[in-house]
Amino acid sequence: MKLREFAQQLGLSPTTVSRALSGYPEVSEKTRQRVTEEAARLGYRPNINAVRLVTGRAGAIGVVMGRSGEFHFSEFMGGLAERLGAEDIDILVSPMDDKNPTSELQLYSRLAVSGRVDAVIVHSPEPNDERIALLHRLGMPFLVHGRSDVDVPHAWLDIDNEGAIRRATSHLIDLGHRRIAMINGRQGRTFSLHRDKGYRDALEARGIPFDPRLVAHGNFTDELGFRFSRSFLEQTPRPTAFVAGSMMTALGIYRAARSMGLEIGREVSVIAHDDVFPYLTAGNMVPSLSATRSSMRAAGVRSADLVLQLLAGRPVAEVQELWPVELILRESTAAPAAAKNA
């Protein structure tokens, strides 16, 4: 069935039908719902090229990805693709040079002026993020996965990183740990700064001095987790607990502890931030891993929803969501061995 034929059955113009299916704000919710329900009943699917011609939209969302990539990024993209695919919207992934910030800005600028995408999703923002200022200046709709302190109104979706790490660190302190190491994300990222604040606030609240020798920053990989935790465990006195920035980091900590003959959950406690991977679950690790839980796939789905709302005309100031993070306690955390024996 062609668009014109479908529109005739509804007694509407082809333009109204096309705009209703594309989420344009000038179409009433009643009309949009009627068109959507009839499209589902009749099995109508619009010709993508025709819709793009009528609406003037590219039918794609832009995502910039570093060439090195990170483990959790695939889960976010999976959720994003799941939601956008249902709307016949494509994802344009552009690779960038991680070591060249200037080329990244040029890439975002090219996306904004090329007409190939309708909106852009910005990842891992910094407090004063030039990408946000650039996209705002160019008039390109965008959503930030995370938050920034830049003096530009922007839509964002973030989790409570500060609260999550403060709660995790506080739990370890409550168990009796005093030397608590943290393997954080890359320096300068907003989420890393928020996690660092949560960690420091938890220590300060209990009168425990901050020790910079117990904090490391880097990408969330098993290898860096191993190297950082091994170096911490070689200190005298060594840390009795770890706060890991991700599941992959926790894997490295487990491996380092075992390489030194230390038992997780008895001699070394570990809490990680768990991104809810279907192929790497905290509950299936041995011992099972205590974790703050937040789904990257769910974040991808919701990010797609919010981008669609922006394109439908929802004000940027209304598209700002902060998700709470749940703490799940399992076998990897316990009182320090000395405290148990006391």
mmCIF file with all atom_site columns, C-alpha atoms in Angstrom, residues 55-263:
data_model
loop_
_atom_site.group_PDB
_atom_site.id
_atom_site.type_symbol
_atom_site.label_atom_id
_atom_site.label_alt_id
_atom_site.label_comp_id
_atom_site.label_asym_id
_atom_site.label_entity_id
_atom_site.label_seq_id
_atom_site.pdbx_PDB_ins_code
_atom_site.Cartn_x
_atom_site.Cartn_y
_atom_site.Cartn_z
_atom_site.occupancy
_atom_site.B_iso_or_equiv
_atom_site.pdbx_formal_charge
_atom_site.auth_seq_id
_atom_site.auth_comp_id
_atom_site.auth_asym_id
_atom_site.auth_atom_id
_atom_site.pdbx_PDB_model_num
ATOM 1   C CA . THR A 1 55  ? 9.714  15.443  6.268  1.00 0.00 ? 55  THR A CA 1
ATOM 2   C CA . GLY A 1 56  ? 13.105 16.711  5.198  1.00 0.00 ? 56  GLY A CA 1
ATOM 3   C CA . ARG A 1 57  ? 14.758 14.383  7.681  1.00 0.00 ? 57  ARG A CA 1
ATOM 4   C CA . ALA A 1 58  ? 17.738 12.127  7.084  1.00 0.00 ? 58  ALA A CA 1
ATOM 5   C CA . GLY A 1 59  ? 16.271 9.246   9.086  1.00 0.00 ? 59  GLY A CA 1
ATOM 6   C CA . ALA A 1 60  ? 19.534 8.632   10.961 1.00 0.00 ? 60  ALA A CA 1
ATOM 7   C CA . ILE A 1 61  ? 21.129 9.394   14.328 1.00 0.00 ? 61  ILE A CA 1
ATOM 8   C CA . GLY A 1 62  ? 24.863 10.045  14.558 1.00 0.00 ? 62  GLY A CA 1
ATOM 9   C CA . VAL A 1 63  ? 27.195 8.381   17.059 1.00 0.00 ? 63  VAL A CA 1
ATOM 10  C CA . VAL A 1 64  ? 30.935 9.031   17.246 1.00 0.00 ? 64  VAL A CA 1
ATOM 11  C CA . MET A 1 65  ? 33.000 6.111   18.493 1.00 0.00 ? 65  MET A CA 1
ATOM 12  C CA . GLY A 1 66  ? 36.667 5.953   19.415 1.00 0.00 ? 66  GLY A CA 1
ATOM 13  C CA . ARG A 1 67  ? 38.685 3.403   17.441 1.00 0.00 ? 67  ARG A CA 1
ATOM 14  C CA . SER A 1 68  ? 39.825 1.688   20.611 1.00 0.00 ? 68  SER A CA 1
ATOM 15  C CA . GLY A 1 69  ? 36.218 1.308   21.748 1.00 0.00 ? 69  GLY A CA 1
ATOM 16  C CA . GLU A 1 70  ? 35.149 0.022   25.146 1.00 0.00 ? 70  GLU A CA 1
ATOM 17  C CA . PHE A 1 71  ? 33.454 -3.159  26.222 1.00 0.00 ? 71  PHE A CA 1
ATOM 18  C CA . HIS A 1 72  ? 30.241 -1.535  27.451 1.00 0.00 ? 72  HIS A CA 1
ATOM 19  C CA . PHE A 1 73  ? 29.704 0.507   24.254 1.00 0.00 ? 73  PHE A CA 1
ATOM 20  C CA . SER A 1 74  ? 28.270 -2.480  22.358 1.00 0.00 ? 74  SER A CA 1
ATOM 21  C CA . GLU A 1 75  ? 25.511 -2.879  24.966 1.00 0.00 ? 75  GLU A CA 1
ATOM 22  C CA . PHE A 1 76  ? 24.531 0.785   24.666 1.00 0.00 ? 76  PHE A CA 1
ATOM 23  C CA . MET A 1 77  ? 24.493 0.520   20.878 1.00 0.00 ? 77  MET A CA 1
ATOM 24  C CA . GLY A 1 78  ? 22.398 -2.629  21.089 1.00 0.00 ? 78  GLY A CA 1
ATOM 25  C CA . GLY A 1 79  ? 19.714 -0.813  23.072 1.00 0.00 ? 79  GLY A CA 1
ATOM 26  C CA . LEU A 1 80  ? 19.899 2.207   20.774 1.00 0.00 ? 80  LEU A CA 1
ATOM 27  C CA . ALA A 1 81  ? 19.543 0.056   17.657 1.00 0.00 ? 81  ALA A CA 1
ATOM 28  C CA . GLU A 1 82  ? 16.654 -1.914  19.158 1.00 0.00 ? 82  GLU A CA 1
ATOM 29  C CA . ARG A 1 83  ? 14.597 1.229   19.718 1.00 0.00 ? 83  ARG A CA 1
ATOM 30  C CA . LEU A 1 84  ? 15.530 3.166   16.596 1.00 0.00 ? 84  LEU A CA 1
ATOM 31  C CA . GLY A 1 85  ? 15.064 0.098   14.398 1.00 0.00 ? 85  GLY A CA 1
ATOM 32  C CA . ALA A 1 86  ? 11.417 0.000   15.411 1.00 0.00 ? 86  ALA A CA 1
ATOM 33  C CA . GLU A 1 87  ? 11.092 3.507   13.946 1.00 0.00 ? 87  GLU A CA 1
ATOM 34  C CA . ASP A 1 88  ? 13.035 2.701   10.742 1.00 0.00 ? 88  ASP A CA 1
ATOM 35  C CA . ILE A 1 89  ? 15.768 5.086   11.817 1.00 0.00 ? 89  ILE A CA 1
ATOM 36  C CA . ASP A 1 90  ? 19.386 4.245   11.041 1.00 0.00 ? 90  ASP A CA 1
ATOM 37  C CA . ILE A 1 91  ? 22.505 4.786   13.144 1.00 0.00 ? 91  ILE A CA 1
ATOM 38  C CA . LEU A 1 92  ? 25.497 6.422   11.507 1.00 0.00 ? 92  LEU A CA 1
ATOM 39  C CA . VAL A 1 93  ? 28.628 5.438   13.441 1.00 0.00 ? 93  VAL A CA 1
ATOM 40  C CA . SER A 1 94  ? 31.691 7.581   12.754 1.00 0.00 ? 94  SER A CA 1
ATOM 41  C CA . PRO A 1 95  ? 35.117 6.448   13.995 1.00 0.00 ? 95  PRO A CA 1
ATOM 42  C CA . MET A 1 96  ? 37.478 9.009   15.486 1.00 0.00 ? 96  MET A CA 1
ATOM 43  C CA . ASP A 1 97  ? 41.075 9.259   16.547 1.00 0.00 ? 97  ASP A CA 1
ATOM 44  C CA . ASP A 1 98  ? 41.059 8.986   20.367 1.00 0.00 ? 98  ASP A CA 1
ATOM 45  C CA . LYS A 1 99  ? 44.342 10.875  20.628 1.00 0.00 ? 99  LYS A CA 1
ATOM 46  C CA . ASN A 1 100 ? 43.335 13.874  18.526 1.00 0.00 ? 100 ASN A CA 1
ATOM 47  C CA . PRO A 1 101 ? 40.621 16.071  20.155 1.00 0.00 ? 101 PRO A CA 1
ATOM 48  C CA . THR A 1 102 ? 40.734 18.524  17.245 1.00 0.00 ? 102 THR A CA 1
ATOM 49  C CA . SER A 1 103 ? 39.773 15.841  14.736 1.00 0.00 ? 103 SER A CA 1
ATOM 50  C CA . GLU A 1 104 ? 36.862 14.851  17.001 1.00 0.00 ? 104 GLU A CA 1
ATOM 51  C CA . LEU A 1 105 ? 35.454 18.374  16.897 1.00 0.00 ? 105 LEU A CA 1
ATOM 52  C CA . GLN A 1 106 ? 35.876 18.434  13.134 1.00 0.00 ? 106 GLN A CA 1
ATOM 53  C CA . LEU A 1 107 ? 34.002 15.140  12.927 1.00 0.00 ? 107 LEU A CA 1
ATOM 54  C CA . TYR A 1 108 ? 31.064 16.450  14.966 1.00 0.00 ? 108 TYR A CA 1
ATOM 55  C CA . SER A 1 109 ? 31.028 19.607  12.874 1.00 0.00 ? 109 SER A CA 1
ATOM 56  C CA . ARG A 1 110 ? 30.955 17.577  9.677  1.00 0.00 ? 110 ARG A CA 1
ATOM 57  C CA . LEU A 1 111 ? 28.066 15.466  10.982 1.00 0.00 ? 111 LEU A CA 1
ATOM 58  C CA . ALA A 1 112 ? 26.111 18.574  11.924 1.00 0.00 ? 112 ALA A CA 1
ATOM 59  C CA . VAL A 1 113 ? 26.430 20.328  8.568  1.00 0.00 ? 113 VAL A CA 1
ATOM 60  C CA . SER A 1 114 ? 26.318 17.276  6.281  1.00 0.00 ? 114 SER A CA 1
ATOM 61  C CA . GLY A 1 115 ? 22.583 16.665  6.550  1.00 0.00 ? 115 GLY A CA 1
ATOM 62  C CA . ARG A 1 116 ? 23.236 12.928  6.961  1.00 0.00 ? 116 ARG A CA 1
ATOM 63  C CA . VAL A 1 117 ? 21.862 12.786  10.514 1.00 0.00 ? 117 VAL A CA 1
ATOM 64  C CA . ASP A 1 118 ? 18.948 14.378  12.356 1.00 0.00 ? 118 ASP A CA 1
ATOM 65  C CA . ALA A 1 119 ? 20.580 14.334  15.783 1.00 0.00 ? 119 ALA A CA 1
ATOM 66  C CA . VAL A 1 120 ? 23.771 13.276  17.537 1.00 0.00 ? 120 VAL A CA 1
ATOM 67  C CA . ILE A 1 121 ? 24.461 11.395  20.766 1.00 0.00 ? 121 ILE A CA 1
ATOM 68  C CA . VAL A 1 122 ? 27.486 12.616  22.732 1.00 0.00 ? 122 VAL A CA 1
ATOM 69  C CA . HIS A 1 123 ? 29.289 10.132  24.989 1.00 0.00 ? 123 HIS A CA 1
ATOM 70  C CA . SER A 1 124 ? 31.607 10.498  27.991 1.00 0.00 ? 124 SER A CA 1
ATOM 71  C CA . PRO A 1 125 ? 31.287 14.266  28.388 1.00 0.00 ? 125 PRO A CA 1
ATOM 72  C CA . GLU A 1 126 ? 33.736 16.491  30.229 1.00 0.00 ? 126 GLU A CA 1
ATOM 73  C CA . PRO A 1 127 ? 32.701 19.331  32.593 1.00 0.00 ? 127 PRO A CA 1
ATOM 74  C CA . ASN A 1 128 ? 33.484 21.984  29.988 1.00 0.00 ? 128 ASN A CA 1
ATOM 75  C CA . ASP A 1 129 ? 32.768 19.972  26.861 1.00 0.00 ? 129 ASP A CA 1
ATOM 76  C CA . GLU A 1 130 ? 33.567 21.708  23.579 1.00 0.00 ? 130 GLU A CA 1
ATOM 77  C CA . ARG A 1 131 ? 31.438 19.242  21.600 1.00 0.00 ? 131 ARG A CA 1
ATOM 78  C CA . ILE A 1 132 ? 28.306 20.415  23.390 1.00 0.00 ? 132 ILE A CA 1
ATOM 79  C CA . ALA A 1 133 ? 29.039 24.087  22.725 1.00 0.00 ? 133 ALA A CA 1
ATOM 80  C CA . LEU A 1 134 ? 29.808 23.294  19.074 1.00 0.00 ? 134 LEU A CA 1
ATOM 81  C CA . LEU A 1 135 ? 26.610 21.331  18.414 1.00 0.00 ? 135 LEU A CA 1
ATOM 82  C CA . HIS A 1 136 ? 24.525 23.979  20.163 1.00 0.00 ? 136 HIS A CA 1
ATOM 83  C CA . ARG A 1 137 ? 26.148 26.704  18.078 1.00 0.00 ? 137 ARG A CA 1
ATOM 84  C CA . LEU A 1 138 ? 25.480 24.757  14.866 1.00 0.00 ? 138 LEU A CA 1
ATOM 85  C CA . GLY A 1 139 ? 21.847 24.146  15.790 1.00 0.00 ? 139 GLY A CA 1
ATOM 86  C CA . MET A 1 140 ? 22.154 20.357  15.693 1.00 0.00 ? 140 MET A CA 1
ATOM 87  C CA . PRO A 1 141 ? 19.795 18.461  18.044 1.00 0.00 ? 141 PRO A CA 1
ATOM 88  C CA . PHE A 1 142 ? 21.793 16.268  20.427 1.00 0.00 ? 142 PHE A CA 1
ATOM 89  C CA . LEU A 1 143 ? 21.561 14.207  23.583 1.00 0.00 ? 143 LEU A CA 1
ATOM 90  C CA . VAL A 1 144 ? 24.410 13.787  26.054 1.00 0.00 ? 144 VAL A CA 1
ATOM 91  C CA . HIS A 1 145 ? 24.857 10.347  27.592 1.00 0.00 ? 145 HIS A CA 1
ATOM 92  C CA . GLY A 1 146 ? 26.186 11.744  30.852 1.00 0.00 ? 146 GLY A CA 1
ATOM 93  C CA . ARG A 1 147 ? 26.286 15.364  31.990 1.00 0.00 ? 147 ARG A CA 1
ATOM 94  C CA . SER A 1 148 ? 28.397 18.470  31.581 1.00 0.00 ? 148 SER A CA 1
ATOM 95  C CA . ASP A 1 149 ? 28.779 21.734  33.482 1.00 0.00 ? 149 ASP A CA 1
ATOM 96  C CA . VAL A 1 150 ? 29.133 23.727  30.266 1.00 0.00 ? 150 VAL A CA 1
ATOM 97  C CA . ASP A 1 151 ? 26.979 26.866  30.202 1.00 0.00 ? 151 ASP A CA 1
ATOM 98  C CA . VAL A 1 152 ? 24.840 25.605  27.320 1.00 0.00 ? 152 VAL A CA 1
ATOM 99  C CA . PRO A 1 153 ? 21.344 24.114  27.677 1.00 0.00 ? 153 PRO A CA 1
ATOM 100 C CA . HIS A 1 154 ? 21.512 20.459  26.710 1.00 0.00 ? 154 HIS A CA 1
ATOM 101 C CA . ALA A 1 155 ? 19.467 17.291  26.955 1.00 0.00 ? 155 ALA A CA 1
ATOM 102 C CA . TRP A 1 156 ? 21.072 14.497  28.953 1.00 0.00 ? 156 TRP A CA 1
ATOM 103 C CA . LEU A 1 157 ? 20.626 11.063  30.464 1.00 0.00 ? 157 LEU A CA 1
ATOM 104 C CA . ASP A 1 158 ? 22.924 10.050  33.315 1.00 0.00 ? 158 ASP A CA 1
ATOM 105 C CA . ILE A 1 159 ? 23.158 7.768   36.324 1.00 0.00 ? 159 ILE A CA 1
ATOM 106 C CA . ASP A 1 160 ? 23.982 8.870   39.860 1.00 0.00 ? 160 ASP A CA 1
ATOM 107 C CA . ASN A 1 161 ? 27.680 8.020   39.676 1.00 0.00 ? 161 ASN A CA 1
ATOM 108 C CA . GLU A 1 162 ? 28.530 10.066  42.752 1.00 0.00 ? 162 GLU A CA 1
ATOM 109 C CA . GLY A 1 163 ? 25.871 8.427   44.901 1.00 0.00 ? 163 GLY A CA 1
ATOM 110 C CA . ALA A 1 164 ? 26.678 4.942   43.621 1.00 0.00 ? 164 ALA A CA 1
ATOM 111 C CA . ILE A 1 165 ? 30.366 5.111   44.523 1.00 0.00 ? 165 ILE A CA 1
ATOM 112 C CA . ARG A 1 166 ? 29.723 6.885   47.816 1.00 0.00 ? 166 ARG A CA 1
ATOM 113 C CA . ARG A 1 167 ? 27.333 4.099   48.781 1.00 0.00 ? 167 ARG A CA 1
ATOM 114 C CA . ALA A 1 168 ? 29.716 1.343   47.669 1.00 0.00 ? 168 ALA A CA 1
ATOM 115 C CA . THR A 1 169 ? 32.665 2.886   49.527 1.00 0.00 ? 169 THR A CA 1
ATOM 116 C CA . SER A 1 170 ? 30.577 3.502   52.626 1.00 0.00 ? 170 SER A CA 1
ATOM 117 C CA . HIS A 1 171 ? 29.537 -0.151  52.679 1.00 0.00 ? 171 HIS A CA 1
ATOM 118 C CA . LEU A 1 172 ? 33.172 -1.250  52.619 1.00 0.00 ? 172 LEU A CA 1
ATOM 119 C CA . ILE A 1 173 ? 33.959 1.162   55.461 1.00 0.00 ? 173 ILE A CA 1
ATOM 120 C CA . ASP A 1 174 ? 31.004 -0.208  57.441 1.00 0.00 ? 174 ASP A CA 1
ATOM 121 C CA . LEU A 1 175 ? 32.521 -3.686  57.053 1.00 0.00 ? 175 LEU A CA 1
ATOM 122 C CA . GLY A 1 176 ? 35.730 -2.415  58.666 1.00 0.00 ? 176 GLY A CA 1
ATOM 123 C CA . HIS A 1 177 ? 37.910 -1.628  55.645 1.00 0.00 ? 177 HIS A CA 1
ATOM 124 C CA . ARG A 1 178 ? 40.187 1.404   55.868 1.00 0.00 ? 178 ARG A CA 1
ATOM 125 C CA . ARG A 1 179 ? 42.575 0.968   52.930 1.00 0.00 ? 179 ARG A CA 1
ATOM 126 C CA . ILE A 1 180 ? 40.177 1.011   49.990 1.00 0.00 ? 180 ILE A CA 1
ATOM 127 C CA . ALA A 1 181 ? 41.547 1.317   46.455 1.00 0.00 ? 181 ALA A CA 1
ATOM 128 C CA . MET A 1 182 ? 39.529 2.686   43.536 1.00 0.00 ? 182 MET A CA 1
ATOM 129 C CA . ILE A 1 183 ? 40.127 2.035   39.843 1.00 0.00 ? 183 ILE A CA 1
ATOM 130 C CA . ASN A 1 184 ? 38.223 4.830   38.135 1.00 0.00 ? 184 ASN A CA 1
ATOM 131 C CA . GLY A 1 185 ? 37.523 5.751   34.505 1.00 0.00 ? 185 GLY A CA 1
ATOM 132 C CA . ARG A 1 186 ? 39.539 8.092   32.335 1.00 0.00 ? 186 ARG A CA 1
ATOM 133 C CA . GLN A 1 187 ? 40.604 11.337  33.977 1.00 0.00 ? 187 GLN A CA 1
ATOM 134 C CA . GLY A 1 188 ? 38.669 14.457  33.095 1.00 0.00 ? 188 GLY A CA 1
ATOM 135 C CA . ARG A 1 189 ? 35.396 12.721  32.263 1.00 0.00 ? 189 ARG A CA 1
ATOM 136 C CA . THR A 1 190 ? 32.411 13.991  34.228 1.00 0.00 ? 190 THR A CA 1
ATOM 137 C CA . PHE A 1 191 ? 31.406 10.535  35.403 1.00 0.00 ? 191 PHE A CA 1
ATOM 138 C CA . SER A 1 192 ? 34.945 9.908   36.699 1.00 0.00 ? 192 SER A CA 1
ATOM 139 C CA . LEU A 1 193 ? 34.910 13.191  38.598 1.00 0.00 ? 193 LEU A CA 1
ATOM 140 C CA . HIS A 1 194 ? 31.522 12.346  40.116 1.00 0.00 ? 194 HIS A CA 1
ATOM 141 C CA . ARG A 1 195 ? 32.756 8.903   41.155 1.00 0.00 ? 195 ARG A CA 1
ATOM 142 C CA . ASP A 1 196 ? 35.897 10.402  42.633 1.00 0.00 ? 196 ASP A CA 1
ATOM 143 C CA . LYS A 1 197 ? 33.796 12.813  44.696 1.00 0.00 ? 197 LYS A CA 1
ATOM 144 C CA . GLY A 1 198 ? 31.590 9.996   45.960 1.00 0.00 ? 198 GLY A CA 1
ATOM 145 C CA . TYR A 1 199 ? 34.658 8.022   46.998 1.00 0.00 ? 199 TYR A CA 1
ATOM 146 C CA . ARG A 1 200 ? 36.303 10.973  48.766 1.00 0.00 ? 200 ARG A CA 1
ATOM 147 C CA . ASP A 1 201 ? 33.084 12.041  50.492 1.00 0.00 ? 201 ASP A CA 1
ATOM 148 C CA . ALA A 1 202 ? 32.599 8.539   51.904 1.00 0.00 ? 202 ALA A CA 1
ATOM 149 C CA . LEU A 1 203 ? 36.149 8.518   53.277 1.00 0.00 ? 203 LEU A CA 1
ATOM 150 C CA . GLU A 1 204 ? 35.875 12.019  54.702 1.00 0.00 ? 204 GLU A CA 1
ATOM 151 C CA . ALA A 1 205 ? 32.552 11.262  56.411 1.00 0.00 ? 205 ALA A CA 1
ATOM 152 C CA . ARG A 1 206 ? 34.287 8.513   58.391 1.00 0.00 ? 206 ARG A CA 1
ATOM 153 C CA . GLY A 1 207 ? 37.499 10.389  59.088 1.00 0.00 ? 207 GLY A CA 1
ATOM 154 C CA . ILE A 1 208 ? 39.646 8.293   56.723 1.00 0.00 ? 208 ILE A CA 1
ATOM 155 C CA . PRO A 1 209 ? 42.366 10.333  54.963 1.00 0.00 ? 209 PRO A CA 1
ATOM 156 C CA . PHE A 1 210 ? 42.425 10.227  51.166 1.00 0.00 ? 210 PHE A CA 1
ATOM 157 C CA . ASP A 1 211 ? 45.503 8.440   49.789 1.00 0.00 ? 211 ASP A CA 1
ATOM 158 C CA . PRO A 1 212 ? 46.246 9.230   46.113 1.00 0.00 ? 212 PRO A CA 1
ATOM 159 C CA . ARG A 1 213 ? 48.395 6.080   45.926 1.00 0.00 ? 213 ARG A CA 1
ATOM 160 C CA . LEU A 1 214 ? 45.185 4.052   46.107 1.00 0.00 ? 214 LEU A CA 1
ATOM 161 C CA . VAL A 1 215 ? 43.480 5.624   43.082 1.00 0.00 ? 215 VAL A CA 1
ATOM 162 C CA . ALA A 1 216 ? 44.089 4.904   39.385 1.00 0.00 ? 216 ALA A CA 1
ATOM 163 C CA . HIS A 1 217 ? 42.415 6.081   36.175 1.00 0.00 ? 217 HIS A CA 1
ATOM 164 C CA . GLY A 1 218 ? 42.110 4.483   32.754 1.00 0.00 ? 218 GLY A CA 1
ATOM 165 C CA . ASN A 1 219 ? 39.892 2.674   30.279 1.00 0.00 ? 219 ASN A CA 1
ATOM 166 C CA . PHE A 1 220 ? 37.735 -0.095  31.670 1.00 0.00 ? 220 PHE A CA 1
ATOM 167 C CA . THR A 1 221 ? 39.683 -3.168  30.561 1.00 0.00 ? 221 THR A CA 1
ATOM 168 C CA . ASP A 1 222 ? 40.662 -6.434  32.183 1.00 0.00 ? 222 ASP A CA 1
ATOM 169 C CA . GLU A 1 223 ? 44.345 -5.725  31.476 1.00 0.00 ? 223 GLU A CA 1
ATOM 170 C CA . LEU A 1 224 ? 44.389 -2.306  33.174 1.00 0.00 ? 224 LEU A CA 1
ATOM 171 C CA . GLY A 1 225 ? 42.368 -3.712  36.052 1.00 0.00 ? 225 GLY A CA 1
ATOM 172 C CA . PHE A 1 226 ? 45.008 -6.394  36.517 1.00 0.00 ? 226 PHE A CA 1
ATOM 173 C CA . ARG A 1 227 ? 47.971 -4.013  36.284 1.00 0.00 ? 227 ARG A CA 1
ATOM 174 C CA . PHE A 1 228 ? 46.533 -1.359  38.596 1.00 0.00 ? 228 PHE A CA 1
ATOM 175 C CA . SER A 1 229 ? 45.308 -3.798  41.242 1.00 0.00 ? 229 SER A CA 1
ATOM 176 C CA . ARG A 1 230 ? 48.536 -5.790  41.158 1.00 0.00 ? 230 ARG A CA 1
ATOM 177 C CA . SER A 1 231 ? 50.527 -2.615  41.851 1.00 0.00 ? 231 SER A CA 1
ATOM 178 C CA . PHE A 1 232 ? 48.187 -1.702  44.718 1.00 0.00 ? 232 PHE A CA 1
ATOM 179 C CA . LEU A 1 233 ? 48.402 -5.178  46.237 1.00 0.00 ? 233 LEU A CA 1
ATOM 180 C CA . GLU A 1 234 ? 52.191 -4.987  46.180 1.00 0.00 ? 234 GLU A CA 1
ATOM 181 C CA . GLN A 1 235 ? 52.093 -1.967  48.521 1.00 0.00 ? 235 GLN A CA 1
ATOM 182 C CA . THR A 1 236 ? 52.793 -2.280  52.226 1.00 0.00 ? 236 THR A CA 1
ATOM 183 C CA . PRO A 1 237 ? 50.311 -2.203  53.763 1.00 0.00 ? 237 PRO A CA 1
ATOM 184 C CA . ARG A 1 238 ? 48.174 -3.383  50.891 1.00 0.00 ? 238 ARG A CA 1
ATOM 185 C CA . PRO A 1 239 ? 44.533 -2.390  50.371 1.00 0.00 ? 239 PRO A CA 1
ATOM 186 C CA . THR A 1 240 ? 41.943 -4.777  51.761 1.00 0.00 ? 240 THR A CA 1
ATOM 187 C CA . ALA A 1 241 ? 39.172 -3.687  49.388 1.00 0.00 ? 241 ALA A CA 1
ATOM 188 C CA . PHE A 1 242 ? 38.614 -2.346  45.864 1.00 0.00 ? 242 PHE A CA 1
ATOM 189 C CA . VAL A 1 243 ? 35.979 -0.215  44.180 1.00 0.00 ? 243 VAL A CA 1
ATOM 190 C CA . ALA A 1 244 ? 36.117 -1.171  40.488 1.00 0.00 ? 244 ALA A CA 1
ATOM 191 C CA . GLY A 1 245 ? 34.767 1.114   37.770 1.00 0.00 ? 245 GLY A CA 1
ATOM 192 C CA . SER A 1 246 ? 33.381 -1.725  35.656 1.00 0.00 ? 246 SER A CA 1
ATOM 193 C CA . MET A 1 247 ? 32.912 -5.461  35.354 1.00 0.00 ? 247 MET A CA 1
ATOM 194 C CA . MET A 1 248 ? 35.983 -5.739  33.134 1.00 0.00 ? 248 MET A CA 1
ATOM 195 C CA . THR A 1 249 ? 38.060 -3.927  35.750 1.00 0.00 ? 249 THR A CA 1
ATOM 196 C CA . ALA A 1 250 ? 36.755 -6.342  38.393 1.00 0.00 ? 250 ALA A CA 1
ATOM 197 C CA . LEU A 1 251 ? 37.879 -9.299  36.267 1.00 0.00 ? 251 LEU A CA 1
ATOM 198 C CA . GLY A 1 252 ? 41.399 -7.862  36.307 1.00 0.00 ? 252 GLY A CA 1
ATOM 199 C CA . ILE A 1 253 ? 41.260 -7.422  40.092 1.00 0.00 ? 253 ILE A CA 1
ATOM 200 C CA . TYR A 1 254 ? 40.133 -11.020 40.560 1.00 0.00 ? 254 TYR A CA 1
ATOM 201 C CA . ARG A 1 255 ? 43.004 -12.203 38.369 1.00 0.00 ? 255 ARG A CA 1
ATOM 202 C CA . ALA A 1 256 ? 45.594 -10.066 40.185 1.00 0.00 ? 256 ALA A CA 1
ATOM 203 C CA . ALA A 1 257 ? 44.464 -11.212 43.635 1.00 0.00 ? 257 ALA A CA 1
ATOM 204 C CA . ARG A 1 258 ? 44.612 -14.857 42.626 1.00 0.00 ? 258 ARG A CA 1
ATOM 205 C CA . SER A 1 259 ? 48.052 -14.417 41.084 1.00 0.00 ? 259 SER A CA 1
ATOM 206 C CA . MET A 1 260 ? 49.225 -13.362 44.546 1.00 0.00 ? 260 MET A CA 1
ATOM 207 C CA . GLY A 1 261 ? 47.439 -16.173 46.349 1.00 0.00 ? 261 GLY A CA 1
ATOM 208 C CA . LEU A 1 262 ? 44.762 -13.899 47.849 1.00 0.00 ? 262 LEU A CA 1
ATOM 209 C CA . GLU A 1 263 ? 41.158 -15.008 48.225 1.00 0.00 ? 263 GLU A CA 1
#
